[in-house]
Short mmCIF file of C-alpha atoms and ligand atoms in Angstrom, two decimals:
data_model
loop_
_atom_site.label_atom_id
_atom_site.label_comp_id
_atom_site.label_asym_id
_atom_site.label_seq_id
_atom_site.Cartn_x
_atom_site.Cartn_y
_atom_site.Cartn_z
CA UNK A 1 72.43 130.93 7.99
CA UNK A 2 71.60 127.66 10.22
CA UNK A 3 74.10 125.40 10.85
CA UNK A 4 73.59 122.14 9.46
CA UNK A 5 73.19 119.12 12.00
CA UNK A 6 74.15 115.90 12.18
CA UNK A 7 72.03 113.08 11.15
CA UNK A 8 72.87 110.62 13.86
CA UNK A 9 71.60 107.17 14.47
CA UNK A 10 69.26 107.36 17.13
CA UNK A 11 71.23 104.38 19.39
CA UNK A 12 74.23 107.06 18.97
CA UNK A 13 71.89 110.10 20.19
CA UNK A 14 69.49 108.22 23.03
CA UNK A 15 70.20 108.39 26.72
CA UNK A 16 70.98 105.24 28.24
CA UNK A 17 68.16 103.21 29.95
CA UNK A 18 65.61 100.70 28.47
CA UNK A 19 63.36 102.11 25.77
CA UNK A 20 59.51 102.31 26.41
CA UNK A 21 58.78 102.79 22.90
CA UNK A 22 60.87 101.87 19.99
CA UNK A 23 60.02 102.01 16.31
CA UNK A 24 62.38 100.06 13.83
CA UNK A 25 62.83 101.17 10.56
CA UNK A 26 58.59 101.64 10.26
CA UNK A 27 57.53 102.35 6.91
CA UNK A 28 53.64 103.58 6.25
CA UNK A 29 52.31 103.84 3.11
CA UNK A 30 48.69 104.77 2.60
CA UNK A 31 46.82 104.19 -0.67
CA UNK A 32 48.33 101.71 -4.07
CA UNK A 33 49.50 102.65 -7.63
CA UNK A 34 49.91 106.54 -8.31
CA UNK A 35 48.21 107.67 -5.73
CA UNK A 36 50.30 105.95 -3.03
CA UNK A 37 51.31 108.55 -0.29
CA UNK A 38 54.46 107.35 1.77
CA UNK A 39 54.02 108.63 5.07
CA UNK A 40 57.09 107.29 6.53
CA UNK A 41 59.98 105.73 4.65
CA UNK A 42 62.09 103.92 7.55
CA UNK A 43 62.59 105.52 10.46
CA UNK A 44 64.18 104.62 13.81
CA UNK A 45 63.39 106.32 17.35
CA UNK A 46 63.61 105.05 20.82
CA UNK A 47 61.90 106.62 23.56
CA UNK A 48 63.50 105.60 26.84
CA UNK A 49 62.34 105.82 30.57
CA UNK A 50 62.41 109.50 31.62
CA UNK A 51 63.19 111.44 28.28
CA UNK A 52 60.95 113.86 26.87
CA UNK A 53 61.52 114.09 23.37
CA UNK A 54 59.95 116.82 20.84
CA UNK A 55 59.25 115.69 17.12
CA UNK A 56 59.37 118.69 14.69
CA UNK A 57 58.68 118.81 10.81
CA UNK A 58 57.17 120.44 8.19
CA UNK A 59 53.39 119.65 8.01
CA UNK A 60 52.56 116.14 6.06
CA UNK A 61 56.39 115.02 7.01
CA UNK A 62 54.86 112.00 8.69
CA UNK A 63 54.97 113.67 12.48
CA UNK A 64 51.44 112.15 13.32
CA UNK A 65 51.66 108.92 11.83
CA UNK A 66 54.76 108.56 13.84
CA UNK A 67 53.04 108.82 17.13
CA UNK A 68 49.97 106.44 16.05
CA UNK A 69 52.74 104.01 15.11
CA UNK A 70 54.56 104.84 18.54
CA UNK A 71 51.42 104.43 20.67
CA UNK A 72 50.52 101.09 18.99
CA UNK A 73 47.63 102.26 17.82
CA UNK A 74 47.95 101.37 13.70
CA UNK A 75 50.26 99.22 12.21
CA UNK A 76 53.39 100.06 9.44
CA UNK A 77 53.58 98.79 6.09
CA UNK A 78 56.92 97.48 6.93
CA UNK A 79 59.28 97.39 9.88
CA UNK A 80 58.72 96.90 13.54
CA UNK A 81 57.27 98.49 16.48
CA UNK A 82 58.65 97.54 19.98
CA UNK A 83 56.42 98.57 23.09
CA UNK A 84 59.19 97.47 26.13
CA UNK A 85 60.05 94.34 25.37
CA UNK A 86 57.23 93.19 23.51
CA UNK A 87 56.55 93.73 19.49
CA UNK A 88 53.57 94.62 18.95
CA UNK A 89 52.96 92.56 15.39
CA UNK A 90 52.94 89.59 17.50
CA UNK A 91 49.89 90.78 19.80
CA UNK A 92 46.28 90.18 19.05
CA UNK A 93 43.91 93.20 19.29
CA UNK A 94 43.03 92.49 23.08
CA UNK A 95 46.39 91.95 23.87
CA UNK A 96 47.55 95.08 22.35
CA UNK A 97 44.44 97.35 23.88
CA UNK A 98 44.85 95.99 27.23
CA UNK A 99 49.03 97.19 26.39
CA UNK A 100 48.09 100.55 25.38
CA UNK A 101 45.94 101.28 28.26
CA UNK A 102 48.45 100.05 30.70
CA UNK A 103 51.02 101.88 29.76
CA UNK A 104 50.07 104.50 27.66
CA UNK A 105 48.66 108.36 27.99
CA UNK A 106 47.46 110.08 24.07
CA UNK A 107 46.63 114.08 23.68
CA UNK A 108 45.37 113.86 19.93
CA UNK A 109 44.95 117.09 18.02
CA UNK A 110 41.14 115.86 17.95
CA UNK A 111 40.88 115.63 21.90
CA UNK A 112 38.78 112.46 22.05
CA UNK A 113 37.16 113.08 25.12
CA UNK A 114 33.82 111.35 26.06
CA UNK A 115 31.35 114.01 25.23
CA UNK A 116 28.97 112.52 27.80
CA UNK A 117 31.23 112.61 30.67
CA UNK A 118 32.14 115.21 32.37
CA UNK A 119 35.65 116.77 33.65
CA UNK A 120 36.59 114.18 36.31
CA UNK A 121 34.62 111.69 34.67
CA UNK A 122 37.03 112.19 31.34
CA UNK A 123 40.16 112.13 33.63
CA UNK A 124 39.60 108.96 35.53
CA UNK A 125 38.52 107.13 32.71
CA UNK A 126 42.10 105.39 32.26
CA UNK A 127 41.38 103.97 35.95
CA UNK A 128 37.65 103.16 34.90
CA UNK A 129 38.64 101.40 31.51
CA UNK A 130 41.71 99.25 33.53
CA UNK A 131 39.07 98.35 36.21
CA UNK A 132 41.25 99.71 38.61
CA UNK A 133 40.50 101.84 41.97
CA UNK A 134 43.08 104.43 42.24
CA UNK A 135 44.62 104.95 45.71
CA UNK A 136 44.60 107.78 48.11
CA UNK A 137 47.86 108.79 46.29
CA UNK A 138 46.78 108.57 43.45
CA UNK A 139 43.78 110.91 43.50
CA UNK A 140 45.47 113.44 45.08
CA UNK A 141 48.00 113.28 42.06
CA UNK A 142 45.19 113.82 39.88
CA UNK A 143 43.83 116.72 42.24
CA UNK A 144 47.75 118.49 41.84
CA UNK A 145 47.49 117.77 38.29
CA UNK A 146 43.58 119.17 37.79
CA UNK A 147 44.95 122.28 40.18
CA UNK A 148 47.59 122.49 37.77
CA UNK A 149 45.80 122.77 34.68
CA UNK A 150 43.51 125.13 35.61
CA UNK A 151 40.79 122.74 35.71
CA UNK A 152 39.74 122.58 39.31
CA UNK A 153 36.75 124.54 38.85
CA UNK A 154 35.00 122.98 35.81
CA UNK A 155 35.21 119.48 37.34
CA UNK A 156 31.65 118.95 36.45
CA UNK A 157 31.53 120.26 33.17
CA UNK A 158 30.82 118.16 29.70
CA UNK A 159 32.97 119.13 26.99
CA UNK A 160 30.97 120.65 24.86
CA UNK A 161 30.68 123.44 27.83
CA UNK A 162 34.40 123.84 27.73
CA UNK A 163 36.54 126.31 25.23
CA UNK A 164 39.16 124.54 23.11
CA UNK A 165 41.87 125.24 25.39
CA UNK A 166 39.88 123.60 28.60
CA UNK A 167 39.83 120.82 26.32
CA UNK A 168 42.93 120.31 25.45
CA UNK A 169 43.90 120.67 28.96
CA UNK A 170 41.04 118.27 29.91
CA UNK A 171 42.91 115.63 27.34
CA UNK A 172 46.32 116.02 28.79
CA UNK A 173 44.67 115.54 32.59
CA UNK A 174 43.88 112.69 31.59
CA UNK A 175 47.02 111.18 29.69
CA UNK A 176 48.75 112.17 32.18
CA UNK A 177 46.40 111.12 35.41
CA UNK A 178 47.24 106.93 35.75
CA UNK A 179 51.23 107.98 34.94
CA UNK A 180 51.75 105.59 32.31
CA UNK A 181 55.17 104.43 31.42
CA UNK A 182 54.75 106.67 27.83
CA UNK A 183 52.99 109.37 26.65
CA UNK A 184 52.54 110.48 23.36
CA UNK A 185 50.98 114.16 22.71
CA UNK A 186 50.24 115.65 19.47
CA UNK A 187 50.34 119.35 19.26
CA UNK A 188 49.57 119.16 23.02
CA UNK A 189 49.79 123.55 23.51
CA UNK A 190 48.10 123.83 19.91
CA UNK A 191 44.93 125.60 21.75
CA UNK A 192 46.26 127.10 24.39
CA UNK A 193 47.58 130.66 24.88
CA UNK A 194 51.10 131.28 25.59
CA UNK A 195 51.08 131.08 29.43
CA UNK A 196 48.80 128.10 29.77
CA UNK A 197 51.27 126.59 27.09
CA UNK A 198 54.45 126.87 29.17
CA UNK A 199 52.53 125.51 31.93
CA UNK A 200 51.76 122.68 29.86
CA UNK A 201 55.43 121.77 29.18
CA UNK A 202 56.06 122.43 32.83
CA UNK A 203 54.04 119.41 33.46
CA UNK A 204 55.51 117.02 30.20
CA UNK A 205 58.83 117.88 31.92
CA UNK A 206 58.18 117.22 35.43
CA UNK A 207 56.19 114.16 34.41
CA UNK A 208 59.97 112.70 32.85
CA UNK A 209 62.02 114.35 35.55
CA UNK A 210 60.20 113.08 38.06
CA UNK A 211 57.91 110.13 37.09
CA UNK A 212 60.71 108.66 35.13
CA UNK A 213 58.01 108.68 31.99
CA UNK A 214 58.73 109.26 28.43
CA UNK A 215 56.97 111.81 26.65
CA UNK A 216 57.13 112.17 22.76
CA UNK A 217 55.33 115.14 21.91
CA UNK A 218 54.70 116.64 18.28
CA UNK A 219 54.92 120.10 18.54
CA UNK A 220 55.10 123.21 15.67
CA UNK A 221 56.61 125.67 18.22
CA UNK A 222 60.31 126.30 19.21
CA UNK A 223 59.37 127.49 22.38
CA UNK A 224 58.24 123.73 23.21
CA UNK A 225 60.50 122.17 21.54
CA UNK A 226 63.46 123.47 23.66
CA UNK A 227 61.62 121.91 26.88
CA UNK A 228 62.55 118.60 25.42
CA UNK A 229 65.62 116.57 26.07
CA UNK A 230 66.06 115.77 22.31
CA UNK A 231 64.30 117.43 19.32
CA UNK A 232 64.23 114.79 16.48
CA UNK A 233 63.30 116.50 12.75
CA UNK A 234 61.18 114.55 10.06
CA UNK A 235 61.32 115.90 6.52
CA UNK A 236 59.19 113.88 3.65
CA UNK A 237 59.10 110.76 5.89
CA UNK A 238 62.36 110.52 7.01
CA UNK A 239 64.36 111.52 10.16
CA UNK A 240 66.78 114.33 8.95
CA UNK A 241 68.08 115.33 12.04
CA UNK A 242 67.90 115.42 16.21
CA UNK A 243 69.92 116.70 18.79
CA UNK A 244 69.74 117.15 22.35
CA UNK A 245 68.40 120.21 23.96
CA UNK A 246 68.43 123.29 21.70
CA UNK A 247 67.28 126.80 22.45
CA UNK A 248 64.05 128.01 21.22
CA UNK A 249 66.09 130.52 18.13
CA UNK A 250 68.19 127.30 17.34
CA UNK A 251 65.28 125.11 17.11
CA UNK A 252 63.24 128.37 14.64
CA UNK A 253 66.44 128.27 12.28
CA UNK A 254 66.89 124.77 11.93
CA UNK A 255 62.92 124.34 11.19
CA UNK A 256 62.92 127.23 8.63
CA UNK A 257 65.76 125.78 6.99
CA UNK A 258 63.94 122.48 6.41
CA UNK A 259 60.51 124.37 5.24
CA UNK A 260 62.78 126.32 2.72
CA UNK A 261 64.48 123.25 1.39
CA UNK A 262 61.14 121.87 -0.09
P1 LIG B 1 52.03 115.58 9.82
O1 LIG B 1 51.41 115.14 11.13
O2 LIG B 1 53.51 115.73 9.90
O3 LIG B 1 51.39 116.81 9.27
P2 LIG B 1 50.83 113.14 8.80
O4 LIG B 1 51.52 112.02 9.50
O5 LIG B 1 49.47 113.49 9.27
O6 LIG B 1 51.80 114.42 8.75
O7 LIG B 1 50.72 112.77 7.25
C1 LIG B 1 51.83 112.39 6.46
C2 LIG B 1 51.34 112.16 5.03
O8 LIG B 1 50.45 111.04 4.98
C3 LIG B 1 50.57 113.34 4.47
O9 LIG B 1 50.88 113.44 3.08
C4 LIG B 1 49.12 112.93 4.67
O10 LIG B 1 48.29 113.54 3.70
C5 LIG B 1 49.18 111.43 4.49
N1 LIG B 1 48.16 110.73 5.29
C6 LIG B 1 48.04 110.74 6.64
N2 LIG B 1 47.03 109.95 7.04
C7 LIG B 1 46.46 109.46 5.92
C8 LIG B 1 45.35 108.58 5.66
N3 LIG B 1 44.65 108.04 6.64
N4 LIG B 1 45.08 108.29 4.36
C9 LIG B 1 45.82 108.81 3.36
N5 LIG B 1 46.87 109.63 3.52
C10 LIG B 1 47.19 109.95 4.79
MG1 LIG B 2 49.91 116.04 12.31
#
């Protein structure tokens, strides 16, 4: 049998340290009448400077719409969403793009990359789309990374000449390549085999460690999961549970547990 775990306000459970992304008590309701779906149903989460945090759940618990809310990119049906210091109700659609692409990296289960552009092309596009030249250091950070990810060789490939997993890899490259102050990944190892995966985490973990960015990343898989710093669970909309680190087995019990409960 699993343990049961503490439901714990997140200001109890977060690290100390100013919160990149915050959401506060975010509702998100899609559809009216009967057919209303609640997608979320008030939760809280801060992501501070430097923490990589997993998000686990059942699928339809509201894991997804989570990290749109997180990332700014739609708004809730009720509550608040906090981007540093700034809410993001209170910006105006340039105000808010010009936010996101300052400061934040996306993987999205669709990849989204530009199917015209090719491999490098794709990965400096967050330096293209700011308008900024990046430095010396800053494309040989991107060279690392690209090295990294396997990529080197297919720098002048278009997507569509890529497998699924080059993709996916392709996508991370590049919200990882400008180091923005938050990343948000969605099933970021969904495509890729088992070592490319670990890899993969490797980087989310080095890039909090050491770049002092926060990651939230939505991930099915225990093995992921236990890279994080704190694994937060969402059942039917809710948050029904997080904890710091947890081993991979900890992480598989808790999970079944929740999928059982249904
Ligand atoms: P998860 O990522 O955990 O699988 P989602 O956040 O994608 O869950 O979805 C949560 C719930 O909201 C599901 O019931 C889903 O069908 C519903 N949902 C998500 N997006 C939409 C949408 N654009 N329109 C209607 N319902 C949606
Ligand atoms: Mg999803």
């Amino acid at each position: 049998m699993s343990t049961p775990l503490p439901v714990r306000p997140s200001t109890a459970a977060a690290p100390t340290g100013p919160a990149v992304a915050r959401v506060h008590q975010v509702a998100k309701h899609y559809g009216s009448g009967d057919a209303t779906v609640h997608a979320l149903r008030g939760v809280d989460l801060a992501v501070r400077r430097g923490e990589f945090v997993a998000i686990m759940g059942p699928s339809g618990s509201g894991k997804s719409t989570l990290m749109h809310l997180l990332a700014g990119l739609d708004s809730p049906s009720a509550g608040e969403i906090w981007l540093g210091d700034r809410e993001i109700a209170g910006l105006d659609d340039t105000a808010l793009t010009l936010l996101r692409r300052e400061r934040i990296g996306f993987v999205f289960q669709a990849f989204n990359l530009v199917p015209t552009l090719d491999v490098i092309g794709n990965v400096m596009l967050p330096f293209e789309l700011r308008g900024a030249r990046p430095s010396r250091e800053e494309r040989a950070f991107v060279g690392r990374l690209l090295d990294d990810l396997g990529l080197a060789d297919r720098l002048g490939h278009r997507p569509r000449e890529l497998s699924g997993g080059q993709q996916q890899r392709v996508a991370i490259a590049r919200a990882l390549a400008s180091r923005p102050q938050l990343v948000v990944a969605d099933e970021p190892t969904g495509n890729l085999d088992s070592r490319t995966g670990r890899e993969v985490l490797a980087i989310l973990a080095g890039a909090a460690a050491t770049h002092g960015q926060a990651i939230a990343m939505v991930t099915h898989d225990p093995v992921a999961a236990s890279y994080a710093d704190r694994v937060v669970f969402l059942a039917d909309g809710r948050i029904v549970a997080e904890e710091g680190r947890m081993d991979a087995e900890r992480i598989a019990r808790f999970m079944l547990s929740l999928e059982t409960a249904r």
